[in-house]
mmCIF file of C-alpha atoms and ligand atoms in Angstrom:
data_model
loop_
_atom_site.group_PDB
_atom_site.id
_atom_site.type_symbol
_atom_site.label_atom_id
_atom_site.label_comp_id
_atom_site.label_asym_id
_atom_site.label_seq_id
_atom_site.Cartn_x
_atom_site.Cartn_y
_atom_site.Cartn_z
ATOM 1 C CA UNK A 1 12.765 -23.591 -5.386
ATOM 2 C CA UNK A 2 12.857 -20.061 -6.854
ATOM 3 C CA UNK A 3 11.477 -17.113 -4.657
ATOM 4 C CA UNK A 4 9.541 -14.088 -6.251
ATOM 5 C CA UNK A 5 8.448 -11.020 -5.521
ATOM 6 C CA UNK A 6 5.206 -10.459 -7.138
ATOM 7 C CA UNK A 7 2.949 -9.141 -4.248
ATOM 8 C CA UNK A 8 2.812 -8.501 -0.566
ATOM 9 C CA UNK A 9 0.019 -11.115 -0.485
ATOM 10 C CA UNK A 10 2.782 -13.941 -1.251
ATOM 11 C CA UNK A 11 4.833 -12.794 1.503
ATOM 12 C CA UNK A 12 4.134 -14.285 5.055
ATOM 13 C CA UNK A 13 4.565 -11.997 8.169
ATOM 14 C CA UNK A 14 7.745 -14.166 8.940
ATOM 15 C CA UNK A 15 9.406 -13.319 5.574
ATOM 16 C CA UNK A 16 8.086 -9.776 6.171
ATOM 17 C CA UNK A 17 9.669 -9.150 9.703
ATOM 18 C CA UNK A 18 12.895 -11.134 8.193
ATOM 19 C CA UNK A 19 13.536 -8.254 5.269
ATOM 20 C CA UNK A 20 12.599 -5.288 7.786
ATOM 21 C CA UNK A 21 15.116 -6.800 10.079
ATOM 22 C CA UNK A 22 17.689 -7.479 7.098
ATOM 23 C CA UNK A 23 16.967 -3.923 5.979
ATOM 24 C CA UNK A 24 17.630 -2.577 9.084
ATOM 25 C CA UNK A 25 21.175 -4.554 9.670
ATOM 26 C CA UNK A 26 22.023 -3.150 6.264
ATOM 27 C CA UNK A 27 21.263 0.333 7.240
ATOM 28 C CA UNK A 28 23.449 0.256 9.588
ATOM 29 C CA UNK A 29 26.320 -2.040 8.639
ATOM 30 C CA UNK A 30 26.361 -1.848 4.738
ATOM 31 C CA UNK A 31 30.211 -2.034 4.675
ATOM 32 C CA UNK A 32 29.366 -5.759 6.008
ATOM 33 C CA UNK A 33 27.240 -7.160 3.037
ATOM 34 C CA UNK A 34 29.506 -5.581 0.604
ATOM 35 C CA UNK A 35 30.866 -9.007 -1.271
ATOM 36 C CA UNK A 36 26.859 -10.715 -0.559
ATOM 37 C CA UNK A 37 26.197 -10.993 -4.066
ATOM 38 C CA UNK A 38 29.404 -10.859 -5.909
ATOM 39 C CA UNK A 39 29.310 -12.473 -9.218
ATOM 40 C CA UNK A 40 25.500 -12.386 -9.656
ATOM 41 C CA UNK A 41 23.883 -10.035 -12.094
ATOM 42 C CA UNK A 42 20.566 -8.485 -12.073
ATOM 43 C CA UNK A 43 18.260 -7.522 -15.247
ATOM 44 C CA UNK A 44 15.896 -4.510 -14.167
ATOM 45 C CA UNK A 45 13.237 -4.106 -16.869
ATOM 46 C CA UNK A 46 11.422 -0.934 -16.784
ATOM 47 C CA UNK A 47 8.987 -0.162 -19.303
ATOM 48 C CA UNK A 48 8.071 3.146 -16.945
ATOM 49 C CA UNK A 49 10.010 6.007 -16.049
ATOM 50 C CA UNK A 50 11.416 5.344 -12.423
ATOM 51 C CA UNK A 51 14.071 7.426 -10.606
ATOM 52 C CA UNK A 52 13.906 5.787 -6.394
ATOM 53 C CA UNK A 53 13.326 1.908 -7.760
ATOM 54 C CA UNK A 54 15.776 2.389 -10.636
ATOM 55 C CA UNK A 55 18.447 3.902 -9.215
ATOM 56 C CA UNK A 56 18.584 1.886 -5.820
ATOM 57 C CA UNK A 57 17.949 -1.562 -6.981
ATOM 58 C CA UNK A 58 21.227 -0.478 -9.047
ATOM 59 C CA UNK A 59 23.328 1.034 -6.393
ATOM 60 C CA UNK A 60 22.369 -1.563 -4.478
ATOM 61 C CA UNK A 61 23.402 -4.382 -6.380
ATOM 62 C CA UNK A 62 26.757 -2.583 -7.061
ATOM 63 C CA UNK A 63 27.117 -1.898 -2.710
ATOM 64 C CA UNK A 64 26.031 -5.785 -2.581
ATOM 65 C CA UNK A 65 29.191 -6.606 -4.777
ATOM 66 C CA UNK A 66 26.973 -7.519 -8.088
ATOM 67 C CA UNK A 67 25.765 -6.124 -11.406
ATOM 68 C CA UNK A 68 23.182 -5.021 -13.057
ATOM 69 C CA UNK A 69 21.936 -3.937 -16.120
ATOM 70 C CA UNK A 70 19.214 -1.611 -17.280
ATOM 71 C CA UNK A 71 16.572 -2.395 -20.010
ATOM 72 C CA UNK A 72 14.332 0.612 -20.657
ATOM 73 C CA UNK A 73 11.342 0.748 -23.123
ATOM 74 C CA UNK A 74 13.824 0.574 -26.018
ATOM 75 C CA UNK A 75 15.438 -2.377 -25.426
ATOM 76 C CA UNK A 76 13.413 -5.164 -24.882
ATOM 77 C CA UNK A 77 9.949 -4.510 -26.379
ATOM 78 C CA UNK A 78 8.236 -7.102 -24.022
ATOM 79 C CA UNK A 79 5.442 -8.633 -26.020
ATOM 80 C CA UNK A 80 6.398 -6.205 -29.292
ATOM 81 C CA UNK A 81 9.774 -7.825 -30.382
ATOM 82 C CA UNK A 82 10.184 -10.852 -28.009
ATOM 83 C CA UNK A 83 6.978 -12.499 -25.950
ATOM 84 C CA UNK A 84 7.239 -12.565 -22.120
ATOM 85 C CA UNK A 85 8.196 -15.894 -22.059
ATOM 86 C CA UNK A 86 10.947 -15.779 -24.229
ATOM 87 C CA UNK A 87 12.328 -12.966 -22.726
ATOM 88 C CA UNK A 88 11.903 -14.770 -19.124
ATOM 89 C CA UNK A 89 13.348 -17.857 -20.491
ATOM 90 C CA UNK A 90 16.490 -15.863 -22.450
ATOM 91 C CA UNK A 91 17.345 -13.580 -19.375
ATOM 92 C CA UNK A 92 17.437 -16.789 -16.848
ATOM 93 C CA UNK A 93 20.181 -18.105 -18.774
ATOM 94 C CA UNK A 94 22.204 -14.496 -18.287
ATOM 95 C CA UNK A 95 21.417 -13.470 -14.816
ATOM 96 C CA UNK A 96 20.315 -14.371 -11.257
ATOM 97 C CA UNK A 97 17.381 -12.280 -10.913
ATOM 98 C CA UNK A 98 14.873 -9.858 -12.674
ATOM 99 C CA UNK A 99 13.511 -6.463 -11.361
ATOM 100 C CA UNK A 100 9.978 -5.871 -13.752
ATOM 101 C CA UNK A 101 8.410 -2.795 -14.141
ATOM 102 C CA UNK A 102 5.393 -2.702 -16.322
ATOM 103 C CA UNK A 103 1.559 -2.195 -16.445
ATOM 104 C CA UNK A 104 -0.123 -5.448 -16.100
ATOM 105 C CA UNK A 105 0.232 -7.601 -12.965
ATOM 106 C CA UNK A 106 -0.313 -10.628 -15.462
ATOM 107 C CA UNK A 107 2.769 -9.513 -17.117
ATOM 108 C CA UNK A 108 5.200 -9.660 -13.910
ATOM 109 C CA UNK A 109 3.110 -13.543 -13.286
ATOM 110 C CA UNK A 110 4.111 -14.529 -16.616
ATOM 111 C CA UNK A 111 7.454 -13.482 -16.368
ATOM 112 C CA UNK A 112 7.836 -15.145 -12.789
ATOM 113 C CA UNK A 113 5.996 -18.795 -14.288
ATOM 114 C CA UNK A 114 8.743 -18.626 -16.940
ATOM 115 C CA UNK A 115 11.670 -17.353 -15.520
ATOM 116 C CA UNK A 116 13.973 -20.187 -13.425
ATOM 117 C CA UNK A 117 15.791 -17.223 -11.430
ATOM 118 C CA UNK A 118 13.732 -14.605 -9.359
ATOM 119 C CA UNK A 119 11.694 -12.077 -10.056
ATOM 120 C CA UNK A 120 10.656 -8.763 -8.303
ATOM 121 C CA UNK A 121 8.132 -6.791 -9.012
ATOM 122 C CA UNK A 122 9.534 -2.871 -9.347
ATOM 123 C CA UNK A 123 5.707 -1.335 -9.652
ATOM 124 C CA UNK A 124 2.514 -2.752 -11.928
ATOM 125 C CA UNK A 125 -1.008 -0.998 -12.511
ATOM 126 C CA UNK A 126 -2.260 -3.383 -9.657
ATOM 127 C CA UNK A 127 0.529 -3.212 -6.821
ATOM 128 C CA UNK A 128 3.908 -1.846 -5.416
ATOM 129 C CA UNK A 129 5.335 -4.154 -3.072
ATOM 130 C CA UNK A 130 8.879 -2.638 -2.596
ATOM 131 C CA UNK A 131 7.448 0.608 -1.822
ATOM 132 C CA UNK A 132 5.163 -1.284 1.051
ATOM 133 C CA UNK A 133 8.258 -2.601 2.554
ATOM 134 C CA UNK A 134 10.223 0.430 2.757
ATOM 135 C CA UNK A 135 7.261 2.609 3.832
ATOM 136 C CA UNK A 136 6.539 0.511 6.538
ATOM 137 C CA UNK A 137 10.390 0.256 7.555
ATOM 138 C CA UNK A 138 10.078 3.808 8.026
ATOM 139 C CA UNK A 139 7.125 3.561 10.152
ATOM 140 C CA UNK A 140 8.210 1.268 12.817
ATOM 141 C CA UNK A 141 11.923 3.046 12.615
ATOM 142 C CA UNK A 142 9.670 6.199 13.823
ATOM 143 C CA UNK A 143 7.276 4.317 16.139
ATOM 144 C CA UNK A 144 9.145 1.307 17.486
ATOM 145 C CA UNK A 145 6.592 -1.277 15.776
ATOM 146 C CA UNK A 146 2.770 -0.585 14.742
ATOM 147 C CA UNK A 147 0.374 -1.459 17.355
ATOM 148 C CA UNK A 148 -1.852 0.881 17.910
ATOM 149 C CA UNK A 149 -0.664 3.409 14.986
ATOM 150 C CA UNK A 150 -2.403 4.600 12.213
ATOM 151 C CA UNK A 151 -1.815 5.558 8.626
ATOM 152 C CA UNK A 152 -4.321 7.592 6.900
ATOM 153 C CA UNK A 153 -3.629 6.928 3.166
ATOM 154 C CA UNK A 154 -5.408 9.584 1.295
ATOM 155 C CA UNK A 155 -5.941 9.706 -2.588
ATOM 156 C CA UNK A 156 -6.261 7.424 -5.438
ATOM 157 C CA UNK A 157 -7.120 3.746 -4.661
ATOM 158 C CA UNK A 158 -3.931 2.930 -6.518
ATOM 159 C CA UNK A 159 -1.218 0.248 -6.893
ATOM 160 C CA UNK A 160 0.206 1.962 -3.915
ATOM 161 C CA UNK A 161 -2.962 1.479 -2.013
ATOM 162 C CA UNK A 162 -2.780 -1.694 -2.815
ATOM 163 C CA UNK A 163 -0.036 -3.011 -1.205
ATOM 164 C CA UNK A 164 -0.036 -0.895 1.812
ATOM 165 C CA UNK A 165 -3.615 -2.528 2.572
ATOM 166 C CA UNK A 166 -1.950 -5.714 1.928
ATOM 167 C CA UNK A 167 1.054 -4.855 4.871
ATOM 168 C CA UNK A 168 -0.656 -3.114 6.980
ATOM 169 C CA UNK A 169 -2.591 -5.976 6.987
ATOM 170 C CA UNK A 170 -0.581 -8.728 7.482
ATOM 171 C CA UNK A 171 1.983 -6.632 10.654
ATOM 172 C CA UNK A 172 -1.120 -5.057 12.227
ATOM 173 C CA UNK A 173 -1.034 -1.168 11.279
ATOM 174 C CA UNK A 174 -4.262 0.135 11.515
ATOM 175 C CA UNK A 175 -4.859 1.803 8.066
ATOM 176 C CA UNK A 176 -7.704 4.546 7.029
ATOM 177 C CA UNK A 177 -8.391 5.388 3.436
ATOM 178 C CA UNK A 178 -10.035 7.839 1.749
ATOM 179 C CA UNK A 179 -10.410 7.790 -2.028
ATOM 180 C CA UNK A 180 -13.056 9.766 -4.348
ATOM 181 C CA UNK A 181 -16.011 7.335 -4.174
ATOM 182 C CA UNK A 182 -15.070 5.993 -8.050
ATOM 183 C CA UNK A 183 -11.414 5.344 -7.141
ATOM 184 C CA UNK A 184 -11.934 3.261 -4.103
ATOM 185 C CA UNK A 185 -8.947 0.550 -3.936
ATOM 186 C CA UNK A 186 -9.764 -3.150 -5.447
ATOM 187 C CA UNK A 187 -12.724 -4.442 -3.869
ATOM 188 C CA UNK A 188 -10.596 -7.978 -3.780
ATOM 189 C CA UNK A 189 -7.690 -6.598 -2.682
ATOM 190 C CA UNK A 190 -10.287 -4.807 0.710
ATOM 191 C CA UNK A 191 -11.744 -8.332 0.766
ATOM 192 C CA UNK A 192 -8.369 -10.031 1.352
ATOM 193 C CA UNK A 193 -6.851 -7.438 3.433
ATOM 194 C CA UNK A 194 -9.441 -7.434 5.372
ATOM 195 C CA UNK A 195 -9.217 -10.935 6.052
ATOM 196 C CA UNK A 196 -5.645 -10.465 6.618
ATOM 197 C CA UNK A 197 -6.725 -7.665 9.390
ATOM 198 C CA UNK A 198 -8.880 -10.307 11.296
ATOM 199 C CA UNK A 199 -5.585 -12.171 12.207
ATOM 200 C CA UNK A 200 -3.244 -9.352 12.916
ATOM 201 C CA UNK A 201 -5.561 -7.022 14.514
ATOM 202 C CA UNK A 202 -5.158 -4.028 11.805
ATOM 203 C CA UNK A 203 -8.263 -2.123 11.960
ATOM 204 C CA UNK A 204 -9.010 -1.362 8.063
ATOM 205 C CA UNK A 205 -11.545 1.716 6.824
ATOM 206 C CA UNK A 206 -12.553 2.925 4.105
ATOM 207 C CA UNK A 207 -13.983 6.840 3.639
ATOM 208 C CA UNK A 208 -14.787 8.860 1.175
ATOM 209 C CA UNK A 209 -14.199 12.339 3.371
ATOM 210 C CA UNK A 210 -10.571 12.859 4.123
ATOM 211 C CA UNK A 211 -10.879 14.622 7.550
ATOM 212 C CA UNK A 212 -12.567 11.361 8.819
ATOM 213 C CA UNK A 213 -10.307 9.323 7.579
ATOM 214 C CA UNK A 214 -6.857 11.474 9.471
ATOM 215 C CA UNK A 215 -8.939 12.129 12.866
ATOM 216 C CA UNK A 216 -6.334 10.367 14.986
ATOM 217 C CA UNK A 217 -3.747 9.368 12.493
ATOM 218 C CA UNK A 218 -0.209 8.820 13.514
ATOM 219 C CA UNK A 219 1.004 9.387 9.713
ATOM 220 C CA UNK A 220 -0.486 10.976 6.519
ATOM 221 C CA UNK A 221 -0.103 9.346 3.048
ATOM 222 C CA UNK A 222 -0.465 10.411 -0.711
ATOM 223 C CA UNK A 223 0.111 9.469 -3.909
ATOM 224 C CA UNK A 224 -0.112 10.598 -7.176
ATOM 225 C CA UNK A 225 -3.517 11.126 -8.596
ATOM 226 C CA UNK A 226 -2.460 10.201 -11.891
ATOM 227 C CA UNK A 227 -0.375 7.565 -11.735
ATOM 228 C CA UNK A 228 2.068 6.196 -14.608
ATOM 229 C CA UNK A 229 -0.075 5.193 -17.541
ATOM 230 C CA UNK A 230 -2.850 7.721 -16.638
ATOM 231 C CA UNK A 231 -1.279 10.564 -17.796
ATOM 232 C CA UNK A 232 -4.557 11.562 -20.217
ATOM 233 C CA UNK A 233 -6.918 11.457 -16.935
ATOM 234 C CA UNK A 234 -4.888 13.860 -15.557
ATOM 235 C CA UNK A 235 -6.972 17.087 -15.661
ATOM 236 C CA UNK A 236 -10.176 15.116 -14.679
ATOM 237 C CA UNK A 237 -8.680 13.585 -12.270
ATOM 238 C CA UNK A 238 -7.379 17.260 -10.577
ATOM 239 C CA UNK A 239 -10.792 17.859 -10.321
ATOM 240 C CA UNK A 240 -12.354 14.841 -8.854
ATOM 241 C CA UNK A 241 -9.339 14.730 -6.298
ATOM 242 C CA UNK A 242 -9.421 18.543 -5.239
ATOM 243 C CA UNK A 243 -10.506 17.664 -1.725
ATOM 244 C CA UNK A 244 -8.321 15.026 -1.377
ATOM 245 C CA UNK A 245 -5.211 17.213 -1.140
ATOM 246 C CA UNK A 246 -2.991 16.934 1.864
ATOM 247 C CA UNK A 247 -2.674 20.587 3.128
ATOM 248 C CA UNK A 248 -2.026 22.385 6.484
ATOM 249 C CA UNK A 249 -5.756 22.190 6.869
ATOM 250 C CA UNK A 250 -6.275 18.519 6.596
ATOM 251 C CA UNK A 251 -3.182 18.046 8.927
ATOM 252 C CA UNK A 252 -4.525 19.876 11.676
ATOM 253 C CA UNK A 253 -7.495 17.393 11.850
ATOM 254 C CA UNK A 254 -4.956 14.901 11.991
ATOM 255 C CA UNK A 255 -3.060 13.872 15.595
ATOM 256 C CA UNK A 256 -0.446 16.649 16.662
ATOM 257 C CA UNK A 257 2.556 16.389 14.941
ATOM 258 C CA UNK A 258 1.649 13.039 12.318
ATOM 259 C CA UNK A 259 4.207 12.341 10.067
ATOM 260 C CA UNK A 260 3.945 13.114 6.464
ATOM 261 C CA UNK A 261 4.804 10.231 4.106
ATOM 262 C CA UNK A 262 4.414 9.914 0.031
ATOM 263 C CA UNK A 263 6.145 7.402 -2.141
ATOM 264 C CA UNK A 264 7.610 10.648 -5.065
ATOM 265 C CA UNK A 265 7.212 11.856 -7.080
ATOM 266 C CA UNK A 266 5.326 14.701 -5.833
ATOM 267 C CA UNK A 267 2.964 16.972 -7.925
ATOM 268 C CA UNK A 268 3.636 19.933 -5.240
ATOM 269 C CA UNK A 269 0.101 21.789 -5.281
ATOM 270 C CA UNK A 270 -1.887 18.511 -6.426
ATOM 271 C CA UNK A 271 -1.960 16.047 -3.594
ATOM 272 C CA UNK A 272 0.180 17.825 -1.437
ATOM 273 C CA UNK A 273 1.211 21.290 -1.019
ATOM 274 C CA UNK A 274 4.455 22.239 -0.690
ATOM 275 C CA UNK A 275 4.318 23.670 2.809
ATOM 276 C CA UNK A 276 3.080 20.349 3.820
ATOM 277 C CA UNK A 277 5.895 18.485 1.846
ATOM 278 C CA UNK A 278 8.550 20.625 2.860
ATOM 279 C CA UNK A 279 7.488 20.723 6.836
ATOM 280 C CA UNK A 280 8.955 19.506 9.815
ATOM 281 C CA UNK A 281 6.677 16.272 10.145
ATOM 282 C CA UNK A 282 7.696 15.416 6.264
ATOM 283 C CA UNK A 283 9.565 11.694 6.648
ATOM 284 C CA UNK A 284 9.314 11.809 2.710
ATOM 285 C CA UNK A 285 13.177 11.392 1.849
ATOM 286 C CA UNK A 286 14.159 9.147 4.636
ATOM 287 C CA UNK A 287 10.882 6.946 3.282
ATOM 288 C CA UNK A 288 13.126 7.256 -0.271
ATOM 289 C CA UNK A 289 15.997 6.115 1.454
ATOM 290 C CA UNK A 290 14.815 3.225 2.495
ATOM 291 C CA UNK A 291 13.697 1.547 -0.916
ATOM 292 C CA UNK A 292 17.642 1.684 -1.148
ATOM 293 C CA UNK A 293 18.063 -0.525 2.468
ATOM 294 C CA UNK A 294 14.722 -2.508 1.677
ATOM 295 C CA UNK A 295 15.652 -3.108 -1.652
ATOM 296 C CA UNK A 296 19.339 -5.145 -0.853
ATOM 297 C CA UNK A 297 17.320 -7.151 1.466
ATOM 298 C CA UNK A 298 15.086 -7.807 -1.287
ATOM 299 C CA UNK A 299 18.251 -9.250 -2.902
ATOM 300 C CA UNK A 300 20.242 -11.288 -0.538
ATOM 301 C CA UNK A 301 16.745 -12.980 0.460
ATOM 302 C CA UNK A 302 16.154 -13.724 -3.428
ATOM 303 C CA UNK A 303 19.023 -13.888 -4.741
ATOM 304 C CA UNK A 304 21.786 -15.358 -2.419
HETATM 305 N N1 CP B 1 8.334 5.603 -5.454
HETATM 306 C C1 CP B 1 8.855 5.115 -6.589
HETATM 307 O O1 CP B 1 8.687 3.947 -6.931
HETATM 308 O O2 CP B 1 9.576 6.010 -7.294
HETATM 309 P P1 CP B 1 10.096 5.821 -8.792
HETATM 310 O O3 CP B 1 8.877 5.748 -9.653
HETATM 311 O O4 CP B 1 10.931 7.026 -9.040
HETATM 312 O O5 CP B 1 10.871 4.548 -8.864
HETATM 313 N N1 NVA B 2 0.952 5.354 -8.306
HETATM 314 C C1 NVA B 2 2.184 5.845 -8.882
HETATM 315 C C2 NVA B 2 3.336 5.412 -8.065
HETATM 316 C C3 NVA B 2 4.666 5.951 -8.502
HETATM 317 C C4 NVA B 2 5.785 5.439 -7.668
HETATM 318 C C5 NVA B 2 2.307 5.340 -10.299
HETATM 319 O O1 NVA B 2 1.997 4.163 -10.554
HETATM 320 O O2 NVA B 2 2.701 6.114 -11.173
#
């Protein structure tokens, strides 16, 4: 049967461990996997701007010895010129997997019930699961595993949110948040994570004051505050979100010398400033690099 990738919460802590240790081999062997997927094609349907998920799902493929092909906004028109399910049902004929970006999480569902080859889910309003993967990759590459660590995710209760309370979860990294009291993360998603916690340990809080919520973090996080799709919030949000900035200040309540994460793009002066970006505990572009490593795992587990 047909593997997705829809949402962390599919993903057992077995399949979990198996990509960060796939991701890993790949990082440093790629010159190894280099004829993996040879003669498969991927479809990567983006109906939202995208520059890491894009471009190293592509390169990937390519280093993986397949293809892929792009379909932007233009080309497709899910639901406008072709329903979900015809599209799902055309593209399995053509190619051995589908990478979905898009707004709804019902939309990436209804592509996955009607598509007979895989499909991944490259970012929806609800959840980001690639990003999860590779941003906790990055944290056990720096920590040698996650007990006893913690990430302090600070910001907007987002998609991103989402599925880091999902993995942090399920492998046992203790995770803080702190959101603006209306842009708290899914109460569902809390309710399930914290579930999750109860098995693996994770110790899971919520706050609504960011200094709270870093006092003896191993690793700050951020976001956007106006994610893709929000883009007419945007000045409201700037306010509501003001204290919610990751800044020198913040990081000195944090432990000496946390690591700075965030997914990019960056609004430099918003959520972060750039002396906190562009300092010596900033992991952010090794984090990028390793949606590329995370995301041929991704692939040889779906698609090979
Ligand atoms: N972090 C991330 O998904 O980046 P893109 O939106 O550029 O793909
Ligand atoms: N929360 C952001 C993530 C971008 C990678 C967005 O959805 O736009």
């Amino acid at each position: 049967m047909k593997k997705d990738l829809i949402c962390i919460k599919y993903l057992s802590l077995g399949e979990i461990n198996e990509i960060l240790k796939l991701s890993a081999e790949l990082k440093e062997y790629p010159g190894r996997f280099s004829r993996t997927l040879s003669a498969k094609s991927l479809a990567l349907i983006f109906e939202k701007p995208s520059n890491r998920t894009y471009v190293s799902f592509q390169v990937g493929m390519y280093e993986l010895g397949g293809n892929s092909i792009y379909l932007g906004p233009e080309h497709i028109k899910l639901g406008v010129r072709e329903t979900v399910k015809d599209v799902a049902r055309t593209l399995s004929r053509y190619v051995h997997g589908i990478v979905l970006r898009t707004f709804a999480q019902e939309t990436v569902l209804e592509m996955a019930k009607y598509a007979s080859v895989p499909v991944i889910n490259g970012l929806s309003d609800l959840v980001h699961p690639c990003q999860a993967l590779a941003d906790i990759l990055t944290v056990r590459e720096k920590f040698s595993g996650f007990k006893n660590i913690t990430l302090a995710y600070i910001g907007d209760g987002n998609n991103v949110c989402h599925s880091l309370l999902y993995i942090c979860a399920k492998v046992g990294l203790n995770l803080n948040i702190a959101t603006p009291s209306k842009y708290a993360p899914d109460s569902n998603i809390v309710r399930e994570s914290l579930l999750l916690a109860k098995e693996s340990g994770a110790k899971i809080c919520l706050f609504h004051d960011p200094k709270k919520a870093v006092c003896a973090a191993n690793v700050l996080y951020t976001d956007v505050w106006a994610s893709m799709g929000q883009e007419k919030e945007a000045s409201l949000r700037s306010r509501t979100f003001r204290a919610f900035q990751i800044n020198s200040n913040l990081l000195k309540a944090a432990k000496k010398g946390a690591l700075i994460m965030h997914c990019l793009p960056a609004h430099r002066g918003q959520e972060i400033t750039h002396e906190v970006i562009e300092s010596r505990n900033s992991v952010v572009f090794e984090q990028a690099e390793n949606r590329m490593h995370v995301q041929k795992a991704i692939l040889i587990k779906l698609l090979k």
